[in-house]
Amino acid sequence: MAEYWNFEPNYEQKAKRFFANIPKPEMILNYDIAVKDFVHSGNASAQIKLFLKRLGVDAKVLRRVAVTSYEAEINITAHSFGGTIVGNIFPEMIHIIFQDRGPGLKNIEEAMTPGFSTASDLVREMGFGAGLGLPNIKKNSDVMHIVSAENESTMLEILIYY
Ligand SMILES: Nc1ncnc2c1ncn2[C@@H]1O[C@H](COP(=O)(O)OP(=O)(O)OP(=O)(O)O)[C@@H](O)[C@H]1O
Ligand SMILES: [Mg+2]
């Protein structure tokens, strides 16, 4: 499996301690993401955003959570065999894990390049495939971590501090 990490410098030390010993979240949100279900895709990210809004999280942070989780949710729908989203709610931040069932990324660095896309005709007809989802996730998260390989599953996790 190949691995990719991006840490925003302000949170690097804090986040590394978090990943070294992930504490128990206050609340866990769970969603199943079906294959090619563009009708419902986006619902999980909308619910995560709504949940944080009720907790009183700042609008700017809500926007970053919405962008990252929407892009990752659509990627599971568009490019994978389906998967799950787990939102771990902490008092200071949200940790979201996007796990799918394959087919995985051939080359993570290539997938991270703005404009790179293997989107099918169907996915492009749905209005996706600009190759900007992963770069947007990087831009809007404090930590981004991918573990994947060709013909394996993809695990993407992000941290966003409130
Ligand atoms: N969960 C995934 N499983 C397999 N491949 C993926 C997954 N997520 C992304 N990819 C691959 O990485 C590429 C880049 O993803 P990215 O989200 O940046 O762009 P896109 O989904 O093609 O287009 P956009 O997000 O702009 O609509 C995808 O085209 C696909 O090849
Ligand atoms: Mg995408």
CSV table of C-alpha atoms and ligand atoms in Angstrom, one decimal:
chain,number,residue,atom,x,y,z
A,1,MET,CA,0.0,0.0,0.0
A,2,ALA,CA,1.2,3.5,-0.7
A,3,GLU,CA,0.6,6.4,1.7
A,4,TYR,CA,0.3,10.2,1.4
A,5,TRP,CA,0.2,12.7,4.3
A,6,ASN,CA,-0.3,16.5,4.3
A,7,PHE,CA,-0.2,18.5,7.5
A,8,GLU,CA,-0.9,22.1,7.7
A,9,PRO,CA,2.1,23.5,9.7
A,10,ASN,CA,-0.1,25.2,12.4
A,11,TYR,CA,-1.5,21.9,13.5
A,12,GLU,CA,1.3,19.5,12.7
A,13,GLN,CA,2.5,18.7,16.2
A,14,LYS,CA,-1.0,18.5,17.7
A,15,ALA,CA,-2.2,16.3,14.8
A,16,LYS,CA,0.7,13.9,15.0
A,17,ARG,CA,0.0,13.4,18.7
A,18,PHE,CA,-3.6,12.7,17.8
A,19,PHE,CA,-2.7,10.1,15.1
A,20,ALA,CA,-0.1,8.4,17.4
A,21,ASN,CA,-2.9,7.6,19.9
A,22,ILE,CA,-6.4,8.4,18.5
A,23,PRO,CA,-8.6,9.1,21.5
A,24,LYS,CA,-12.2,8.1,21.9
A,25,PRO,CA,-14.6,10.5,20.1
A,26,GLU,CA,-17.5,12.1,21.8
A,27,MET,CA,-19.9,11.1,19.0
A,28,ILE,CA,-19.6,8.9,15.9
A,29,LEU,CA,-21.6,9.5,12.7
A,30,ASN,CA,-21.8,6.5,10.3
A,31,TYR,CA,-22.9,6.4,6.6
A,32,ASP,CA,-22.9,3.8,3.9
A,33,ILE,CA,-22.2,5.1,0.4
A,34,ALA,CA,-23.7,3.0,-2.5
A,35,VAL,CA,-22.1,2.5,-5.9
A,36,LYS,CA,-22.9,5.1,-8.5
A,37,ASP,CA,-25.8,6.4,-6.5
A,38,PHE,CA,-25.7,10.0,-7.6
A,39,VAL,CA,-29.2,10.7,-6.4
A,40,HIS,CA,-28.2,10.3,-2.7
A,41,SER,CA,-24.5,11.0,-2.9
A,42,GLY,CA,-23.8,14.2,-0.9
A,43,ASN,CA,-26.4,13.4,1.8
A,44,ALA,CA,-23.8,12.1,4.3
A,45,SER,CA,-21.6,15.2,3.9
A,46,ALA,CA,-24.7,17.5,4.3
A,47,GLN,CA,-25.7,15.6,7.5
A,48,ILE,CA,-22.2,15.9,8.9
A,49,LYS,CA,-22.3,19.7,8.2
A,50,LEU,CA,-25.7,20.0,9.8
A,51,PHE,CA,-24.6,18.2,12.9
A,52,LEU,CA,-21.6,20.5,13.4
A,53,LYS,CA,-23.8,23.5,12.8
A,54,ARG,CA,-26.1,22.4,15.6
A,55,LEU,CA,-23.0,22.2,17.8
A,56,GLY,CA,-22.3,25.9,17.0
A,57,VAL,CA,-19.3,25.4,14.9
A,58,ASP,CA,-18.1,28.5,13.0
A,59,ALA,CA,-19.5,29.0,9.4
A,60,LYS,CA,-16.0,29.1,7.8
A,61,VAL,CA,-15.2,25.8,9.4
A,62,LEU,CA,-18.5,24.4,8.3
A,63,ARG,CA,-17.7,25.3,4.8
A,64,ARG,CA,-14.4,23.5,4.9
A,65,VAL,CA,-16.0,20.4,6.3
A,66,ALA,CA,-18.7,20.5,3.7
A,67,VAL,CA,-16.3,20.9,0.8
A,68,THR,CA,-13.9,18.1,1.9
A,69,SER,CA,-16.6,15.6,2.8
A,70,TYR,CA,-18.6,16.3,-0.3
A,71,GLU,CA,-15.6,15.8,-2.6
A,72,ALA,CA,-14.6,12.6,-0.8
A,73,GLU,CA,-18.2,11.3,-0.8
A,74,ILE,CA,-18.6,11.9,-4.5
A,75,ASN,CA,-15.3,10.2,-5.2
A,76,ILE,CA,-16.5,7.1,-3.4
A,77,THR,CA,-19.7,7.2,-5.5
A,78,ALA,CA,-18.0,8.0,-8.8
A,79,HIS,CA,-14.8,6.0,-8.7
A,80,SER,CA,-15.2,3.2,-6.2
A,81,PHE,CA,-17.2,0.0,-5.5
A,82,GLY,CA,-18.9,1.7,-2.6
A,83,GLY,CA,-17.8,2.3,1.0
A,84,THR,CA,-18.5,4.0,4.3
A,85,ILE,CA,-18.0,7.4,6.0
A,86,VAL,CA,-17.3,7.7,9.7
A,87,GLY,CA,-17.3,11.1,11.3
A,88,ASN,CA,-15.6,11.2,14.7
A,89,ILE,CA,-16.7,14.3,16.6
A,90,PHE,CA,-14.2,15.7,19.2
A,91,PRO,CA,-14.6,18.9,21.2
A,92,GLU,CA,-11.9,20.7,19.2
A,93,MET,CA,-12.1,19.1,15.7
A,94,ILE,CA,-13.7,16.6,13.4
A,95,HIS,CA,-11.9,13.4,12.1
A,96,ILE,CA,-13.6,11.9,9.1
A,97,ILE,CA,-12.7,8.5,7.5
A,98,PHE,CA,-13.7,7.6,4.0
A,99,GLN,CA,-13.2,3.9,3.4
A,100,ASP,CA,-14.1,2.2,0.1
A,101,ARG,CA,-13.9,-1.3,-1.3
A,102,GLY,CA,-11.6,-0.6,-4.2
A,103,PRO,CA,-10.4,-0.4,-7.0
A,104,GLY,CA,-7.8,1.9,-5.4
A,105,LEU,CA,-5.3,4.5,-6.7
A,106,LYS,CA,-2.6,3.5,-9.1
A,107,ASN,CA,-0.5,6.5,-8.1
A,108,ILE,CA,-1.5,8.8,-5.2
A,109,GLU,CA,0.7,11.7,-6.3
A,110,GLU,CA,-0.7,11.6,-9.8
A,111,ALA,CA,-4.3,11.5,-8.4
A,112,MET,CA,-3.4,14.6,-6.2
A,113,THR,CA,-2.4,16.6,-9.3
A,114,PRO,CA,-4.9,19.3,-10.2
A,115,GLY,CA,-6.6,18.3,-13.5
A,116,PHE,CA,-5.9,14.6,-13.3
A,117,SER,CA,-9.0,12.5,-13.7
A,118,THR,CA,-10.0,9.1,-14.9
A,119,ALA,CA,-13.7,9.9,-14.6
A,120,SER,CA,-15.9,7.7,-16.8
A,121,ASP,CA,-18.4,9.2,-19.4
A,122,LEU,CA,-21.2,8.6,-16.9
A,123,VAL,CA,-19.4,10.5,-14.1
A,124,ARG,CA,-18.6,13.4,-16.5
A,125,GLU,CA,-22.3,13.5,-17.6
A,126,MET,CA,-23.1,13.9,-13.9
A,127,GLY,CA,-20.9,17.0,-13.9
A,128,PHE,CA,-17.8,15.6,-12.3
A,129,GLY,CA,-14.4,14.9,-13.5
A,130,ALA,CA,-12.5,18.2,-13.4
A,131,GLY,CA,-9.7,16.5,-11.4
A,132,LEU,CA,-10.1,19.1,-8.6
A,133,GLY,CA,-11.7,17.0,-5.8
A,134,LEU,CA,-8.5,15.7,-4.1
A,135,PRO,CA,-6.6,19.1,-4.4
A,136,ASN,CA,-9.7,20.8,-2.9
A,137,ILE,CA,-9.7,18.3,0.0
A,138,LYS,CA,-6.1,19.1,0.6
A,139,LYS,CA,-6.7,22.9,0.5
A,140,ASN,CA,-9.6,22.7,2.9
A,141,SER,CA,-8.4,20.3,5.6
A,142,ASP,CA,-5.8,20.6,8.3
A,143,VAL,CA,-4.6,17.0,7.8
A,144,MET,CA,-5.1,14.8,4.8
A,145,HIS,CA,-4.0,11.1,4.8
A,146,ILE,CA,-4.5,8.6,2.0
A,147,VAL,CA,-3.7,4.9,2.1
A,148,SER,CA,-4.3,3.0,-1.2
A,149,ALA,CA,-2.9,0.8,-3.9
A,150,GLU,CA,-4.0,-0.4,-7.3
A,151,ASN,CA,-6.7,-3.2,-6.9
A,152,GLU,CA,-6.9,-2.4,-3.2
A,153,SER,CA,-9.3,-0.3,-1.2
A,154,THR,CA,-8.8,3.4,-0.6
A,155,MET,CA,-8.8,5.0,2.9
A,156,LEU,CA,-8.9,8.8,3.0
A,157,GLU,CA,-9.0,10.5,6.4
A,158,ILE,CA,-9.0,14.2,7.3
A,159,LEU,CA,-8.8,16.4,10.3
A,160,ILE,CA,-10.4,19.8,10.6
A,161,TYR,CA,-10.0,21.9,13.7
A,162,TYR,CA,-12.9,24.2,14.6
B,1,LIG,N1,-12.1,6.6,-3.9
B,1,LIG,C1,-11.4,6.5,-5.1
B,1,LIG,N2,-11.2,5.3,-5.6
B,1,LIG,C2,-10.5,5.2,-6.8
B,1,LIG,N3,-10.0,6.2,-7.4
B,1,LIG,C3,-10.2,7.4,-6.9
B,1,LIG,C4,-10.9,7.7,-5.7
B,1,LIG,N4,-10.9,9.0,-5.5
B,1,LIG,C5,-10.2,9.6,-6.5
B,1,LIG,N5,-9.8,8.6,-7.4
B,1,LIG,C6,-8.9,8.9,-8.6
B,1,LIG,O1,-8.3,10.1,-8.5
B,1,LIG,C7,-8.6,11.0,-9.6
B,1,LIG,C8,-8.7,12.4,-9.1
B,1,LIG,O2,-9.7,12.6,-8.1
B,1,LIG,P1,-10.3,14.0,-8.0
B,1,LIG,O3,-11.4,14.0,-7.0
B,1,LIG,O4,-9.2,15.0,-7.7
B,1,LIG,O5,-10.9,14.3,-9.4
B,1,LIG,P2,-12.2,13.7,-10.1
B,1,LIG,O6,-13.1,13.0,-9.1
B,1,LIG,O7,-11.8,13.0,-11.3
B,1,LIG,O8,-12.9,15.1,-10.6
B,1,LIG,P3,-13.7,16.1,-9.7
B,1,LIG,O9,-13.5,15.7,-8.3
B,1,LIG,O10,-13.1,17.5,-10.0
B,1,LIG,O11,-15.1,16.0,-10.1
B,1,LIG,C9,-10.0,10.4,-10.0
B,1,LIG,O12,-10.3,10.7,-11.4
B,1,LIG,C10,-9.7,8.9,-9.9
B,1,LIG,O13,-8.9,8.4,-10.9
B,2,MG,MG,-13.6,13.9,-7.3
